Amino acid sequence: MNRIRFSSWAQTAVGQAIDATDGPGRLPAAKFTPGLSLVDPTGDLTPLTVPAPMAMLGPEGVADLDSSRAVVRTDPSAGAADVEDNYLASVDLRPVELPWMFTPAKPNAGRLRPWIVLVVVEVAASRVTPGDPVPTLSVGADQLPDLFDSWGWAHVQRADNTADQVARLMCPRRLRESTRYLACIVPAFTYSAATESYSPAWQIGQPEPVNLPIYYSWEFGTGLRGDFEYLVRRLGPAPKEQLTNLGTVFVDVHQPWGADIALSGAPAPAPYPVPGALGQLDLDGPPKADLPDAVTADFVARITDQCNAAAGLLDQQGGGDPIAVAPPIYGGRHAVVDRIEPGGGQPVAWVHELNASVPTRIAAGIGAEYIRAQQESLMARAWEQVGAIREANRRRALGQLAEGVTAALHFKHVATLGAGEAVSFAAPTASRIRPWGPSGPPLATGIEVSVMPTAAASTTFARMVRPGGPIARGAAVHSHAIIERAVSGNIAVPAARPVPSFTVADAAPAAPAIAAGAVAKAAVTAQRSAAAVSDLVRLQAISDIAQLSGLRAVAEALTANLAESGVDVATMRIGDITQLRAAVVPQLATVTAGVAGAHAQLTRPTAAGTAVTDIGLQLNAEDLRGNIIAALAAGDRIVRAVAAQISVPERLGDAMSLTRVMDHPTFPAPMALALRDFAPNWFLPGIADFPAESVTLLAVNNVFVESFLVGLAHEFNRELLWREYPTDLRGTPFRRFWPTAGGEPDIDEIHTWTGPLGNHLALGENSIAVLLVRGTVVRRFPSMVVAAAPAVAAVAGAQPVADQDPASWRAPLFALPIDEQTMVYAFEVPPDELRALPSQEDGGWFFAFQENSTRIRFGFDLGDDGDGGRNDEPDPPFTTWDDLTWSRILSAHPDGARSFARADAVFAPPQHPGDRAWNVDATDVARITLQKPFRVLVHASELVGR
């Protein structure tokens, strides 16, 4: 808390010029004598004498206060109930001079009575009469403080920023518990015109009622006795005899199925203990069923048979009626099992444990029942999350349709084509389809380097030789047959022009011929480079297609010769003429030699079927047909086109697919809150019988929690399927149970679980301690801060003390209200460490309870009122002013019998008073009565020890 500064009063310059000085009793009317001086042109001062003092406006001239501007804050707030009875009621005002603005005196030894005071009266003992301009309060003097003491109960709270400064009025009345009060701002003086003086507005002990104008008022009520400190100190460990059934529900399993016979050997009733999510921390574990083993065995056998019946597709069982409905196998879809293996021989162990045990099956059933009760709201939120998935599935469905139509068209119209027909059919797209694989050359290149003339594969040639066309009119000539024969080398093709052999003369030309020779040489070089580039591209294509056609020896020989040209293979395959020419020209002779060597590897065909010649390749027509038909198939083109339109997270499957995207909605809400509200007796069974003002440690039942979460997922997935939500029934929509900070999931996806139940939660049972607190302090201070503080090493024989470094303290993982007076606080501390008694080696842990408040409040600690009541507690040693109690302050003055504290009381100061003193001024009264947020440190073993 920042340092707070106070002053005893505030007056304007006019107020400080009042002639009279404050003191007990009657005060004269406020007057002051101004000092005046005249300044002549030469600068000389001439004092003037005022013949008589000037009168000032007093309290009698005030008709009302503009409360909307004057009143800043009240404590308690208007309408508050259950207010602590040890605090002083107060009201903050602006401007800061307001409480002393009409006081008819100036300060006396640091004390100045305000012209208005705050009174707090019992509603039942007072009457408010409406009036104009303000209402009137009628009350007995026994309900009012002594006005001679009013100087101590008004002060100014200073701040660096003037706009934040306030004046404060306090009422020194000791409030009673469970009482309604009316707080009023009333005048403190009454004016007598006859004597031109002011008297206190009332006298203590006067028999007649007091009638006072009310400038501002509000009501509030007190609760049962106790402030934060007092209520925390009332907490204690719960009696062990009252914890017997905490955390356990006893279920009668005598006859689980109403229409069936009772379980074998089961008494009537047959109570079976079923632990809830939280329960008693017992070293022996949860209560055991006091039933014969035959009862459990019969239940397991029956539930196993009934759950497994569904796997037989509802066949007749024993000649009886067919089974219409079977009990669900919770988690069966997640584990991909449709039956419970007898004897626990389940591939996924937890499935058998969950479905064949009474406690876990009940926990899963509670989760399923919650889904059924909340299905509409849950589905509404689920549909909000599926928009993108539905659009993705729509596009994938269109892709599946396109894939099916394309496959049918391909099968009917393309797969039936012959070799020549396939070449003609593919001719328009020859530059795009790649019969020799995605990385191979296109069909156009294959046709170009084959022994077949390129024009034979064109649509123009097909039109010319079509039946009835210009060439084949009246003759049985078909382009398809010509193409098939030509590509196989069965039609003779004229020999290509031989590659010219170029040489460079060594003799120097005659002088007149130099210019003409340079031009000719440039032309020859350009021609040679163009021819070399063309041959490089063609020969490399022949090599590649030969390799892809199985002619490895020829391909490797061509590749070796082309390598001698010095041109990169990748550059030749790209076929960029400009890039190739730039590479060829600097080494034209080398390139020419390499091209010539490659040509030498190719021979003139001597018979049909020679595979590779200097004319080109002879292709196998049937293989070419198959390659073209395969290349014209859709393949994964549709899949890739759809995948380019949508983005599918990796967890939802392969992005390169046309199957439906299966997902499940995600609900980040902690389901502990849902269980607490939906089935409170299963969240913490037996809490209704837990005693008030008590504390204990609770155990976390991870088996129940996991079973409950599986039941939620199982039933909600069924609901999703019923509502046609795109799901595979294996999702885990609810992964959080505890309301921990950060929102991290408590479990992994259920379909990934292995091992027994209880081992899949992030918070293990032995690493988390849950503190249960039930008491008035929870209801009165619901925002109190609770922490676990480690003890520091104690000296031998000394009591352990808490580590004062807050960095070592453990904040709760979560704080969860159970009802208005019960809270649970979870700490990541092993329970046994909290229950252990302190030792010299290990001081253990403390629980810190701290008031969470930034309110500026004033009052005294509770103490022994002397009435012998059960709520009285002895006064602590009077060490500092923080130990000042109501009993001390009331007993220090006779007025304490009326339950009013006195600022002028005289009593011995504490052992360490510091720079504060009582009965000095309002500043010290404020500093002493200021109540700081309180912190109580209690050793954990005192509250939850063994």
Short mmCIF file of C-alpha atoms in Angstrom, two decimals, residues 397-550:
data_model
loop_
_atom_site.label_atom_id
_atom_site.label_comp_id
_atom_site.label_asym_id
_atom_site.label_seq_id
_atom_site.Cartn_x
_atom_site.Cartn_y
_atom_site.Cartn_z
CA ALA A 397 -17.50 -33.74 -52.40
CA LEU A 398 -17.44 -31.79 -55.66
CA GLY A 399 -13.92 -33.13 -56.18
CA GLN A 400 -15.16 -36.69 -55.65
CA LEU A 401 -17.94 -36.08 -58.17
CA ALA A 402 -15.47 -34.66 -60.69
CA GLU A 403 -13.12 -37.58 -60.08
CA GLY A 404 -15.90 -40.12 -60.64
CA VAL A 405 -17.19 -38.44 -63.81
CA THR A 406 -13.66 -38.06 -65.18
CA ALA A 407 -12.85 -41.71 -64.47
CA ALA A 408 -16.02 -42.85 -66.22
CA LEU A 409 -15.36 -40.68 -69.29
CA HIS A 410 -11.76 -41.83 -69.41
CA PHE A 411 -12.77 -45.48 -69.19
CA LYS A 412 -15.39 -45.14 -71.92
CA HIS A 413 -13.72 -42.79 -74.38
CA VAL A 414 -9.97 -42.83 -73.77
CA ALA A 415 -9.01 -46.25 -72.49
CA THR A 416 -10.47 -47.88 -75.64
CA LEU A 417 -8.31 -45.91 -78.07
CA GLY A 418 -5.63 -47.58 -80.19
CA ALA A 419 -2.06 -46.31 -80.39
CA GLY A 420 -2.62 -44.07 -83.40
CA GLU A 421 -5.95 -42.84 -82.05
CA ALA A 422 -4.35 -42.02 -78.74
CA VAL A 423 -1.61 -39.96 -80.41
CA SER A 424 -4.14 -38.04 -82.53
CA PHE A 425 -6.45 -37.55 -79.55
CA ALA A 426 -3.65 -36.18 -77.40
CA ALA A 427 -2.12 -34.03 -80.15
CA PRO A 428 -3.81 -30.73 -79.07
CA THR A 429 -2.31 -31.13 -75.58
CA ALA A 430 0.93 -32.78 -76.64
CA SER A 431 3.03 -30.04 -75.09
CA ARG A 432 1.39 -30.54 -71.68
CA ILE A 433 0.93 -34.25 -71.10
CA ARG A 434 3.92 -36.33 -70.09
CA PRO A 435 3.55 -40.01 -71.07
CA TRP A 436 6.92 -40.94 -69.56
CA GLY A 437 6.11 -39.68 -66.07
CA PRO A 438 5.79 -36.30 -64.35
CA SER A 439 9.52 -35.59 -64.67
CA GLY A 440 9.84 -36.92 -68.22
CA PRO A 441 9.57 -34.95 -71.48
CA PRO A 442 6.17 -34.04 -72.90
CA LEU A 443 4.50 -36.00 -75.69
CA ALA A 444 5.38 -33.28 -78.21
CA THR A 445 9.08 -33.86 -77.61
CA GLY A 446 8.65 -37.62 -77.97
CA ILE A 447 6.91 -37.19 -81.32
CA GLU A 448 9.56 -34.72 -82.42
CA VAL A 449 12.44 -37.12 -81.77
CA SER A 450 10.67 -40.27 -83.02
CA VAL A 451 11.21 -41.70 -86.49
CA MET A 452 7.69 -40.61 -87.34
CA PRO A 453 7.37 -37.27 -89.12
CA THR A 454 6.07 -34.76 -86.62
CA ALA A 455 3.26 -33.59 -88.88
CA ALA A 456 1.77 -37.10 -88.89
CA ALA A 457 0.52 -36.56 -85.36
CA SER A 458 -1.18 -33.26 -86.12
CA THR A 459 -4.90 -32.70 -86.36
CA THR A 460 -4.38 -31.27 -89.87
CA PHE A 461 -2.93 -34.57 -91.09
CA ALA A 462 -5.77 -36.45 -89.43
CA ARG A 463 -8.32 -34.33 -91.36
CA MET A 464 -6.50 -34.82 -94.65
CA VAL A 465 -6.39 -38.63 -94.45
CA ARG A 466 -9.75 -39.11 -92.85
CA PRO A 467 -12.20 -41.23 -94.80
CA GLY A 468 -13.57 -39.01 -97.55
CA GLY A 469 -10.79 -36.51 -97.09
CA PRO A 470 -8.61 -34.92 -99.81
CA ILE A 471 -6.04 -37.74 -99.74
CA ALA A 472 -7.97 -40.83 -98.71
CA ARG A 473 -11.13 -40.12 -100.68
CA GLY A 474 -12.37 -43.47 -101.84
CA ALA A 475 -9.41 -45.29 -100.27
CA ALA A 476 -9.17 -47.18 -97.00
CA VAL A 477 -6.46 -44.99 -95.51
CA HIS A 478 -6.64 -43.93 -91.88
CA SER A 479 -4.31 -41.59 -90.01
CA HIS A 480 -4.44 -43.88 -86.98
CA ALA A 481 -2.87 -46.77 -88.88
CA ILE A 482 -0.29 -44.50 -90.46
CA ILE A 483 0.73 -43.09 -87.07
CA GLU A 484 0.96 -46.53 -85.48
CA ARG A 485 3.18 -47.86 -88.29
CA ALA A 486 5.27 -44.71 -88.53
CA VAL A 487 6.07 -44.43 -84.87
CA SER A 488 7.23 -48.07 -84.88
CA GLY A 489 9.55 -47.50 -87.90
CA ASN A 490 7.45 -49.61 -90.28
CA ILE A 491 7.22 -46.79 -92.81
CA ALA A 492 10.40 -45.71 -94.56
CA VAL A 493 11.43 -42.16 -93.87
CA PRO A 494 13.86 -40.23 -96.12
CA ALA A 495 17.31 -39.82 -94.70
CA ALA A 496 18.06 -36.58 -92.91
CA ARG A 497 20.63 -34.20 -94.26
CA PRO A 498 24.05 -35.12 -92.93
CA VAL A 499 25.58 -32.80 -90.36
CA PRO A 500 28.17 -30.70 -92.18
CA SER A 501 31.77 -30.92 -91.06
CA PHE A 502 33.14 -27.50 -90.26
CA THR A 503 36.84 -26.66 -90.12
CA VAL A 504 38.67 -23.42 -89.54
CA ALA A 505 41.49 -22.52 -92.00
CA ASP A 506 44.83 -21.65 -90.46
CA ALA A 507 46.16 -19.50 -93.35
CA ALA A 508 45.60 -15.76 -93.03
CA PRO A 509 43.39 -14.22 -95.72
CA ALA A 510 44.56 -11.48 -98.05
CA ALA A 511 44.12 -7.94 -96.86
CA PRO A 512 41.28 -6.93 -99.23
CA ALA A 513 39.30 -9.96 -98.17
CA ILE A 514 39.50 -9.32 -94.40
CA ALA A 515 36.22 -7.42 -94.13
CA ALA A 516 34.25 -9.85 -96.28
CA GLY A 517 35.84 -12.79 -94.44
CA ALA A 518 34.81 -11.39 -91.03
CA VAL A 519 31.22 -11.10 -92.12
CA ALA A 520 31.24 -14.58 -93.60
CA LYS A 521 32.87 -16.02 -90.53
CA ALA A 522 30.24 -14.41 -88.29
CA ALA A 523 27.48 -15.85 -90.46
CA VAL A 524 29.07 -19.29 -90.42
CA THR A 525 29.49 -19.10 -86.63
CA ALA A 526 25.84 -18.15 -86.16
CA GLN A 527 24.74 -21.00 -88.43
CA ARG A 528 27.00 -23.51 -86.70
CA SER A 529 25.84 -22.42 -83.19
CA ALA A 530 22.15 -22.57 -84.20
CA ALA A 531 22.63 -26.05 -85.65
CA ALA A 532 24.59 -27.16 -82.57
CA VAL A 533 21.90 -25.85 -80.23
CA SER A 534 19.16 -27.63 -82.15
CA ASP A 535 21.14 -30.88 -82.24
CA LEU A 536 21.94 -30.66 -78.51
CA VAL A 537 18.27 -30.32 -77.56
CA ARG A 538 17.20 -33.11 -79.93
CA LEU A 539 19.97 -35.55 -78.97
CA GLN A 540 19.41 -34.97 -75.24
CA ALA A 541 15.68 -35.63 -75.73
CA ILE A 542 16.53 -38.86 -77.64
CA SER A 543 18.79 -39.90 -74.75
CA ASP A 544 16.14 -39.19 -72.13
CA ILE A 545 13.32 -40.99 -73.96
CA ALA A 546 15.59 -43.93 -74.75
CA GLN A 547 16.40 -44.19 -71.07
CA LEU A 548 12.69 -44.09 -70.13
CA SER A 549 11.91 -46.67 -72.85
CA GLY A 550 14.41 -49.20 -71.48
#
